[in-house]
PDB file of C-alpha atoms in Angstrom:
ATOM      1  CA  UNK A   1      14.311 -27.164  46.809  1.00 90.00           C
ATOM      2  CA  UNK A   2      10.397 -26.915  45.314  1.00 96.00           C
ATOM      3  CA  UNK A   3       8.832 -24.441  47.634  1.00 98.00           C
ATOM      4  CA  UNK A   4       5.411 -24.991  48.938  1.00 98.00           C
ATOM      5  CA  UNK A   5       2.776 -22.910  50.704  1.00 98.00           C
ATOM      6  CA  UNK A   6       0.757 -24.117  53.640  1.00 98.00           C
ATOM      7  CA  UNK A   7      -2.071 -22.626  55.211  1.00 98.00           C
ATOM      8  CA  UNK A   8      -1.503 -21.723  58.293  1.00 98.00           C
ATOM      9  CA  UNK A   9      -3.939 -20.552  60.967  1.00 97.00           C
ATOM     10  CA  UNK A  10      -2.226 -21.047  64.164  1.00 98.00           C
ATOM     11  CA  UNK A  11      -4.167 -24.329  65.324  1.00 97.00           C
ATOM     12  CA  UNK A  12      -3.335 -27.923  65.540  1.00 98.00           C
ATOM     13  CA  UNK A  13      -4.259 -29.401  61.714  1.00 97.00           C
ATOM     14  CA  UNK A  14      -2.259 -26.811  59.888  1.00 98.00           C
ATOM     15  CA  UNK A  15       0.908 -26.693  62.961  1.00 98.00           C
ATOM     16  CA  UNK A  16       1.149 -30.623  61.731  1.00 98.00           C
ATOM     17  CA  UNK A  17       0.617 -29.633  57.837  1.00 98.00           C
ATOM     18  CA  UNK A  18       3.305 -27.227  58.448  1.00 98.00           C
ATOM     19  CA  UNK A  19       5.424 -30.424  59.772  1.00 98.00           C
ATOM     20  CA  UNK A  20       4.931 -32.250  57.009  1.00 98.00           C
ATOM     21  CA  UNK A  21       5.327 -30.416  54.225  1.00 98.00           C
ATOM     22  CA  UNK A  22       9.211 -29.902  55.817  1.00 98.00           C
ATOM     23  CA  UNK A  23       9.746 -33.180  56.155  1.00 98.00           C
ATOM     24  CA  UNK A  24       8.455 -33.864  52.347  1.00 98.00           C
ATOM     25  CA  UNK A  25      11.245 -31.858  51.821  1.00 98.00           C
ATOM     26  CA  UNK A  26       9.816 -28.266  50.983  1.00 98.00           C
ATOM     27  CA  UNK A  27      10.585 -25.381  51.138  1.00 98.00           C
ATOM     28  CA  UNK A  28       7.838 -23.882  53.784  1.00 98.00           C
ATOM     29  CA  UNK A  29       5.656 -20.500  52.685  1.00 98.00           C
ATOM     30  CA  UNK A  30       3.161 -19.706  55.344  1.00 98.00           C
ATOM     31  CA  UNK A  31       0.029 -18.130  54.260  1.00 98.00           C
ATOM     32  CA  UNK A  32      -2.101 -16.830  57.302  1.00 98.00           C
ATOM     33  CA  UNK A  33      -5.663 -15.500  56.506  1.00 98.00           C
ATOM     34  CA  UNK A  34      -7.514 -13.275  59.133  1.00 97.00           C
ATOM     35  CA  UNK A  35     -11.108 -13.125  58.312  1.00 97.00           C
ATOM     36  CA  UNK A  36     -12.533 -11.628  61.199  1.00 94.00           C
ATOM     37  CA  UNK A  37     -13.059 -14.513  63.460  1.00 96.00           C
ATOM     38  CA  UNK A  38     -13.605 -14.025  67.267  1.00 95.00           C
ATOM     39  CA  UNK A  39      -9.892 -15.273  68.149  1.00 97.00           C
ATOM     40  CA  UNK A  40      -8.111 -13.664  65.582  1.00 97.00           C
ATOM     41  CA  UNK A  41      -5.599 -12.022  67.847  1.00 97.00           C
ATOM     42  CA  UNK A  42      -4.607 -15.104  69.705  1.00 98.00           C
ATOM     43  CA  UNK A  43      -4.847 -17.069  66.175  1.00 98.00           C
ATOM     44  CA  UNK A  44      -2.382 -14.587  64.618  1.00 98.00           C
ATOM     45  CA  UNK A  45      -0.140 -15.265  68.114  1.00 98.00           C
ATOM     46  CA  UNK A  46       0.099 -18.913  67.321  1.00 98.00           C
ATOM     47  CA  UNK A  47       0.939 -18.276  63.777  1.00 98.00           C
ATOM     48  CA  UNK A  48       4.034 -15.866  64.433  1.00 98.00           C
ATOM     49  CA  UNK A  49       4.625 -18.719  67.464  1.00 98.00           C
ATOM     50  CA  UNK A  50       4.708 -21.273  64.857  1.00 98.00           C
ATOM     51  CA  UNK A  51       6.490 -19.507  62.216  1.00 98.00           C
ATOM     52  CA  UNK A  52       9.283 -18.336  64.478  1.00 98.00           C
ATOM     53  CA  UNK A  53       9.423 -22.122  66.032  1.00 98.00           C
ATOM     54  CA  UNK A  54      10.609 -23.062  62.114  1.00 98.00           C
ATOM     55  CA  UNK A  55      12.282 -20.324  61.356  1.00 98.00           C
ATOM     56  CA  UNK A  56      10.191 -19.634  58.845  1.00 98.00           C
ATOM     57  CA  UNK A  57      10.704 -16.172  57.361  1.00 96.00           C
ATOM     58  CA  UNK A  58       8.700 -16.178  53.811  1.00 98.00           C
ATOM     59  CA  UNK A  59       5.341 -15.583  54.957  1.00 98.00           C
ATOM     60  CA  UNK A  60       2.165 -13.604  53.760  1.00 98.00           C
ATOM     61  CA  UNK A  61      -0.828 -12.129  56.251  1.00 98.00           C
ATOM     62  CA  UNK A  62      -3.870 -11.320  54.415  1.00 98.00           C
ATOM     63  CA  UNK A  63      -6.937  -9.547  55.741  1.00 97.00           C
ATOM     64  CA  UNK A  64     -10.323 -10.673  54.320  1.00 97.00           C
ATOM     65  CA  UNK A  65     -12.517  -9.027  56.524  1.00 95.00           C
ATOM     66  CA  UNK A  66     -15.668  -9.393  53.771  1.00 96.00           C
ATOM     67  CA  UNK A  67     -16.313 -12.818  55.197  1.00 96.00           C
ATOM     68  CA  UNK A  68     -17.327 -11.037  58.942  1.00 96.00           C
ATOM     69  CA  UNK A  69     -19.457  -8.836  56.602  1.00 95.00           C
ATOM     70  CA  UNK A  70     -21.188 -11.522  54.551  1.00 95.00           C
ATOM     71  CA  UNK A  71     -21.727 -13.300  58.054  1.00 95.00           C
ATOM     72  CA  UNK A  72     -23.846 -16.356  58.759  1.00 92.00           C
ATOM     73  CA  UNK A  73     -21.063 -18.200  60.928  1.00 94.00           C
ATOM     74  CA  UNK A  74     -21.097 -18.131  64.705  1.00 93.00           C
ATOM     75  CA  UNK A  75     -17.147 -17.477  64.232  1.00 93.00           C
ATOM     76  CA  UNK A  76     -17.987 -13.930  62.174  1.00 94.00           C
ATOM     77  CA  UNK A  77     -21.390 -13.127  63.413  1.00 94.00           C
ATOM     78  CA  UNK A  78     -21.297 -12.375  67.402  1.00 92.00           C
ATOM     79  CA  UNK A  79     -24.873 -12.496  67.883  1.00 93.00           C
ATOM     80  CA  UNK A  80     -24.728 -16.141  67.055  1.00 92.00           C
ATOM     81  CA  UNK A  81     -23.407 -18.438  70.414  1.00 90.00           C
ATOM     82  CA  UNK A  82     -21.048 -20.255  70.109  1.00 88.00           C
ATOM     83  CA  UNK A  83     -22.066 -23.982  70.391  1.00 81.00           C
ATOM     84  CA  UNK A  84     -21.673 -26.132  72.926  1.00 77.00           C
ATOM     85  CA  UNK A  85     -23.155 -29.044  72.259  1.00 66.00           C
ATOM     86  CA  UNK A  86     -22.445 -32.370  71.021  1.00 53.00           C
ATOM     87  CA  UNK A  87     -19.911 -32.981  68.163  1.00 51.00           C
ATOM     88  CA  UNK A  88     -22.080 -33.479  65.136  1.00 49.00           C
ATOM     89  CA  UNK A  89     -21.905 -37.195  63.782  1.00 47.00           C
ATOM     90  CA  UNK A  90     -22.856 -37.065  60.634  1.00 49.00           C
ATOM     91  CA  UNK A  91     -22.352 -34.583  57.029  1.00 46.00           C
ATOM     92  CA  UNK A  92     -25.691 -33.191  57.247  1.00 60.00           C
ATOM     93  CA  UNK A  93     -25.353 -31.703  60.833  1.00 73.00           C
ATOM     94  CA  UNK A  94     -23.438 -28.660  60.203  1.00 83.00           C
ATOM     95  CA  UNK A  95     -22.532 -26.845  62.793  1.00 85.00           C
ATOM     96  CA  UNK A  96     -22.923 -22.746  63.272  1.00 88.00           C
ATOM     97  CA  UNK A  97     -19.081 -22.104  63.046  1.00 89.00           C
ATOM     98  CA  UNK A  98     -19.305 -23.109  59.386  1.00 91.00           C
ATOM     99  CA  UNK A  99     -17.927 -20.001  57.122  1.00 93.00           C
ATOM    100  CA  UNK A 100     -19.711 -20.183  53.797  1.00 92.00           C
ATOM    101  CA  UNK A 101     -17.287 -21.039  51.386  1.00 93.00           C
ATOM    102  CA  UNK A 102     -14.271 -20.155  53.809  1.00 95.00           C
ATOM    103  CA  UNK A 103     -12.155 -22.709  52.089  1.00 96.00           C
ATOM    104  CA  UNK A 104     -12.690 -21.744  48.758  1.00 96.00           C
ATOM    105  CA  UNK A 105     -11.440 -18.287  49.381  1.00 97.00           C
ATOM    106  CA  UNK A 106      -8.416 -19.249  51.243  1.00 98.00           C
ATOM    107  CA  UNK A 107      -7.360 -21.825  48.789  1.00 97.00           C
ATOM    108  CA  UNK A 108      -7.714 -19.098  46.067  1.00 97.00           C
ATOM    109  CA  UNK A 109      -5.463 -16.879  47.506  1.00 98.00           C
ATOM    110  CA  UNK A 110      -3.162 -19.474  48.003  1.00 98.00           C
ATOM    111  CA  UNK A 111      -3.348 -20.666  44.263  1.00 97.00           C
ATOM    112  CA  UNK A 112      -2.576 -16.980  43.497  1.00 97.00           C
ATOM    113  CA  UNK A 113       0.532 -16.278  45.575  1.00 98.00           C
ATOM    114  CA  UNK A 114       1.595 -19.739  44.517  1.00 97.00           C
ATOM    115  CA  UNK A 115       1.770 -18.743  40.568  1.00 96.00           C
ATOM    116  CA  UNK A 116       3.806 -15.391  42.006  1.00 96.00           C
ATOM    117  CA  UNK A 117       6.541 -17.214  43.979  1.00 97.00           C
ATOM    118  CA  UNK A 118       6.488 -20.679  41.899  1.00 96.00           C
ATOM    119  CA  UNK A 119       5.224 -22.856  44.546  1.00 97.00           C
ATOM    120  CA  UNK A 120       4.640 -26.424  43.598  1.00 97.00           C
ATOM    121  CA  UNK A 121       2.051 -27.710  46.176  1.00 98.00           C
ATOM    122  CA  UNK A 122      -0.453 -25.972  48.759  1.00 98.00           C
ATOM    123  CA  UNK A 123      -0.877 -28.256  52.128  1.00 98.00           C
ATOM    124  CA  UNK A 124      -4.382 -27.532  53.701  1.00 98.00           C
ATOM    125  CA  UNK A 125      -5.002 -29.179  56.984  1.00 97.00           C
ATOM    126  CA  UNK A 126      -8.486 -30.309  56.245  1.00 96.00           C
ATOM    127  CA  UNK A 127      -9.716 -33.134  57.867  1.00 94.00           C
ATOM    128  CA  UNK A 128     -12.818 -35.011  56.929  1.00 90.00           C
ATOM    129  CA  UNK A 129     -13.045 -38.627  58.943  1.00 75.00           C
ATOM    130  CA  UNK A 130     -13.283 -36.928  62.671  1.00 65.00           C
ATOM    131  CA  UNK A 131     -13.857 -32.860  62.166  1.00 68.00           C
ATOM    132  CA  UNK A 132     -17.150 -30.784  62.300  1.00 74.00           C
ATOM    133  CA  UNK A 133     -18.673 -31.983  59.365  1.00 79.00           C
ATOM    134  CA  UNK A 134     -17.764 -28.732  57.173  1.00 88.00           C
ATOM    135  CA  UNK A 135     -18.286 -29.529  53.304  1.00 88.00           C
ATOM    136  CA  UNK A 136     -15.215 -27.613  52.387  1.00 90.00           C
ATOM    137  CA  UNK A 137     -13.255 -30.088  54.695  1.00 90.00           C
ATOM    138  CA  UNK A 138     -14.725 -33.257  52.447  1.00 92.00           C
ATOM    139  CA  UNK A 139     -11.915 -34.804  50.015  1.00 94.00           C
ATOM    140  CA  UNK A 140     -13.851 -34.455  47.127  1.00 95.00           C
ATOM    141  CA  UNK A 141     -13.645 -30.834  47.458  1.00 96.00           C
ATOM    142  CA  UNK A 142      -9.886 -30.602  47.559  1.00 97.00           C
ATOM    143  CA  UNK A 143     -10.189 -33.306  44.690  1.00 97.00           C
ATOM    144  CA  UNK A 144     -12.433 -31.223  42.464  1.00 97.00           C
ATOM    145  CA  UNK A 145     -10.149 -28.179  43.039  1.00 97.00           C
ATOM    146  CA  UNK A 146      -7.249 -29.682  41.986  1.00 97.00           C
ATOM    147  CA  UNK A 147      -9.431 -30.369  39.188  1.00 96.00           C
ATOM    148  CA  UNK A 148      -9.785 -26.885  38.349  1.00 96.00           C
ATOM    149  CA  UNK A 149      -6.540 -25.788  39.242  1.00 95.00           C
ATOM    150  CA  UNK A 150      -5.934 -28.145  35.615  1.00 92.00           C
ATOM    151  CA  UNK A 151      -7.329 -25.641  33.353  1.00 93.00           C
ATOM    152  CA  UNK A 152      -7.312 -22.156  35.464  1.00 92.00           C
ATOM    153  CA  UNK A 153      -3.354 -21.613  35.684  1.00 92.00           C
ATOM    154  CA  UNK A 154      -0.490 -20.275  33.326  1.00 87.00           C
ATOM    155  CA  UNK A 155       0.416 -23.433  30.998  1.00 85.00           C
ATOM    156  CA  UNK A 156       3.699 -23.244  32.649  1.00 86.00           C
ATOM    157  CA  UNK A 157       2.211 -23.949  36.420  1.00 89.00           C
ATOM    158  CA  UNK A 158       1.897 -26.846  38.090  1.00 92.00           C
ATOM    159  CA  UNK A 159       0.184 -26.283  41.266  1.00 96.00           C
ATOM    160  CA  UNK A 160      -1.283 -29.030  43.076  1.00 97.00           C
ATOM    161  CA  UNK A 161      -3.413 -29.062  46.778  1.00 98.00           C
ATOM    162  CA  UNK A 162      -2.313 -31.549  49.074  1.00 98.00           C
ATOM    163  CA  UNK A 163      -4.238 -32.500  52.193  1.00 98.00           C
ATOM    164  CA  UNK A 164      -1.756 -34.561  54.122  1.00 98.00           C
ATOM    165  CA  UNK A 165      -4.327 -35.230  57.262  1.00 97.00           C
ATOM    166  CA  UNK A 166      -7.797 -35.631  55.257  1.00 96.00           C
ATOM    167  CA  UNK A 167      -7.828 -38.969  56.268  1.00 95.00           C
ATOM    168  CA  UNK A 168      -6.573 -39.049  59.808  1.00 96.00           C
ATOM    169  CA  UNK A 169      -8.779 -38.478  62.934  1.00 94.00           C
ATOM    170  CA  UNK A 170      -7.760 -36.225  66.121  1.00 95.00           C
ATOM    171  CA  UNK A 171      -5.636 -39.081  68.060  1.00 96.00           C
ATOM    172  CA  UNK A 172      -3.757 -39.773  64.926  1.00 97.00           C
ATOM    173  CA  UNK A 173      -3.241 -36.243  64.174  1.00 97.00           C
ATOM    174  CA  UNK A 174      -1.764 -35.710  67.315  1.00 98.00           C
ATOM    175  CA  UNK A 175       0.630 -38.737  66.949  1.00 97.00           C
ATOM    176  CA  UNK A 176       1.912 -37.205  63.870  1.00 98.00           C
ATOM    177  CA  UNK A 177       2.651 -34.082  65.236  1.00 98.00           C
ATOM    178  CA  UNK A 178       4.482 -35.525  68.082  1.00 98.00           C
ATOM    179  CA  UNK A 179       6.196 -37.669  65.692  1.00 98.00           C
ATOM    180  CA  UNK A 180       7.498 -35.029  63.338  1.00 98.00           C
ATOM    181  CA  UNK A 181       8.021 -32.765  66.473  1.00 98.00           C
ATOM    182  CA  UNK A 182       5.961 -30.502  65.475  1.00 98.00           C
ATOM    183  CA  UNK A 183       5.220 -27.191  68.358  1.00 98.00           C
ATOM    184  CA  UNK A 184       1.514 -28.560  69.514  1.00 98.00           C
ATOM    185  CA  UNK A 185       2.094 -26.344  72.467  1.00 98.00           C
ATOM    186  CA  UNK A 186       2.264 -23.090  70.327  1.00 98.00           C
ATOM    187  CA  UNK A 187      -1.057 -24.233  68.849  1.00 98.00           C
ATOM    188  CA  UNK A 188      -4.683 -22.265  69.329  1.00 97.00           C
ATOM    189  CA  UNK A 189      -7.541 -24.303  68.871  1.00 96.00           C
ATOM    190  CA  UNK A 190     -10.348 -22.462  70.754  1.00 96.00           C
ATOM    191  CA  UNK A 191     -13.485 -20.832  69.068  1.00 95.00           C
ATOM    192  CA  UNK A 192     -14.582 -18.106  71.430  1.00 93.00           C
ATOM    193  CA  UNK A 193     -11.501 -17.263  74.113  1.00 93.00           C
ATOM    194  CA  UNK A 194      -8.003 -15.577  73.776  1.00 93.00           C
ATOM    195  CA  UNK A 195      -6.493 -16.421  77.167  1.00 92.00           C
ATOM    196  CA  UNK A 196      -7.330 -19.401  78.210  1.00 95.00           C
ATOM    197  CA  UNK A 197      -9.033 -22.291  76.104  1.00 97.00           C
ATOM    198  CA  UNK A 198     -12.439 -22.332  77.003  1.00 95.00           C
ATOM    199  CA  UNK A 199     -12.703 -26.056  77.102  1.00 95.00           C
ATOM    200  CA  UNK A 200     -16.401 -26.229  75.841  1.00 93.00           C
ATOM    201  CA  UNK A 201     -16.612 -25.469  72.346  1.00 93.00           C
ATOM    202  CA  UNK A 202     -17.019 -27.969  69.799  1.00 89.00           C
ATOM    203  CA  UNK A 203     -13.006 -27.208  68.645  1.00 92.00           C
ATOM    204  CA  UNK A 204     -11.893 -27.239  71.938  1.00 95.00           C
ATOM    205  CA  UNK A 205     -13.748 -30.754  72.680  1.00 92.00           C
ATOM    206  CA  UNK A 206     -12.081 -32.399  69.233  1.00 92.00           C
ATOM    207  CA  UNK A 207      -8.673 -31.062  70.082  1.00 95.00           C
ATOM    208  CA  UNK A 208      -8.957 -32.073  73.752  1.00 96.00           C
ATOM    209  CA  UNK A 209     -10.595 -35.870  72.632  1.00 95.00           C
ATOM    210  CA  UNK A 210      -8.151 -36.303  70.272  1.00 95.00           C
ATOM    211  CA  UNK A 211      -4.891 -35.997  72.915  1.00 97.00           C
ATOM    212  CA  UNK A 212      -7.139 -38.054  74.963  1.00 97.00           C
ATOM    213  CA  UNK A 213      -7.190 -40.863  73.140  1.00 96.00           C
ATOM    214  CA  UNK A 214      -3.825 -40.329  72.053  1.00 97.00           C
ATOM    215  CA  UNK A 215      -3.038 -40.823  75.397  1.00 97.00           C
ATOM    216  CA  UNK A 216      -0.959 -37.097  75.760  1.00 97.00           C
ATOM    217  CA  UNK A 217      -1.647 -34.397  77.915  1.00 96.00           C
ATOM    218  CA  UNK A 218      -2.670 -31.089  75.592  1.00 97.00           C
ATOM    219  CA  UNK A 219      -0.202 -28.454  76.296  1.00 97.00           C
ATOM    220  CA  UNK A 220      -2.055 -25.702  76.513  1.00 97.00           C
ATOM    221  CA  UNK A 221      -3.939 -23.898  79.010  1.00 94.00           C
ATOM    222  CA  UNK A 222      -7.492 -24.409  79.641  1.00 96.00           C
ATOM    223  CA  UNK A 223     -10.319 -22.877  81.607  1.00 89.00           C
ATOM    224  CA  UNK A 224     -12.146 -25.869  82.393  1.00 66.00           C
TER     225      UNK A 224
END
């Protein structure tokens, strides 16, 4: 059985990426980055949640706590709000939650561990048709990547990134994941609270639109 690594941060996207890279038939590594975020505790909760869920026992926690240094994200930088507002329509509103080049450096990690254990594919929940707009979530970024992996690994590596939901929009996501019977109510989605989902942030509002129009009740607790 190919093994494959998935990012997984303890939310919704990746809980479903984590589904469906089992039933493509891999063997699951989980790969859970904490980068100083404001719900890094409860996001590292989900995770083990998850993981345990599957059974899943090869797994890697890495701390890159330079991205809270470098700032300029509302999910890094306290002294930025959190916003509440509407969800942006449109690539060039980019919400404050965006981490500069978060992506890149998750992906790279992944790409690294993946050459150590002989992992054939890297699943990345990114979605691009109904997310915040984040240019690291677009396809042609995962595209161009994949791109480079092509001339940046041992000859004898064949790594590939595979975004199984890039496509999909929050109902749909939520279908699949209740299709592959995937844990949505060991899921974290929430920007700015650890007990209780605060219900107002622009993640909360996606996640809670998305079982909405699903037609599902969300799981999880909220606070309003």
């Amino acid at each position: 059985m190919d093994k494959a690594i998935v990012l997984a941060s303890g939310g919704l996207d990746s809980c479903v990426s984590i589904a469906c890279a089992i039933n493509d038939g891999y063997e699951v590594c989980l790969l859970h980055i904490n980068y100083g975020q404001r719900t890094q505790k409860r996001e590292y909760q989900a995770f083990n949640d998850i993981a345990n869920y599957y059974g899943i026992q090869n797994k890697l926690i890495i701390d890159i706590d330079y991205l809270r240094q470098i700032g300029g994200s509302s999910l890094v930088d306290f002294s930025i709000p959190i916003e509440e507002e509407t969800i942006p329509s449109s690539i060039g509103q980019i919400p404050l939650t965006y981490v500069p080049f978060r992506n890149a450096n998750m992906i790279s990690i992944a790409v690294s561990w993946a050459e150590v254990i002989g992992a054939k594919k890297i699943y990345v929940g990114a979605v691009e048709e109904d997310s915040s707009g984040y240019p690291d979530c677009r396809e042609i970024f995962y595209e161009k990547f994949n791109e480079l992996l092509k001339v940046a690994l041992l000859p004898q590596n064949n790594i590939e990134i595979v975004t199984p939901l890039i496509h999909l929009n929050k109902a749909e996501i939520v279908y699949q994941g209740i299709l592959l019977k995937a844990p949505l109510h060991l899921t974290w989605s929430c920007y700015q609270s650890e007990d209780e989902a605060c219900g107002v942030c622009e993640s909360c509002k996606l996640r809670l639109r998305g079982f909405e129009l699903a037609g599902e009740r969300d799981p999880i607790a909220y606070r309003q």
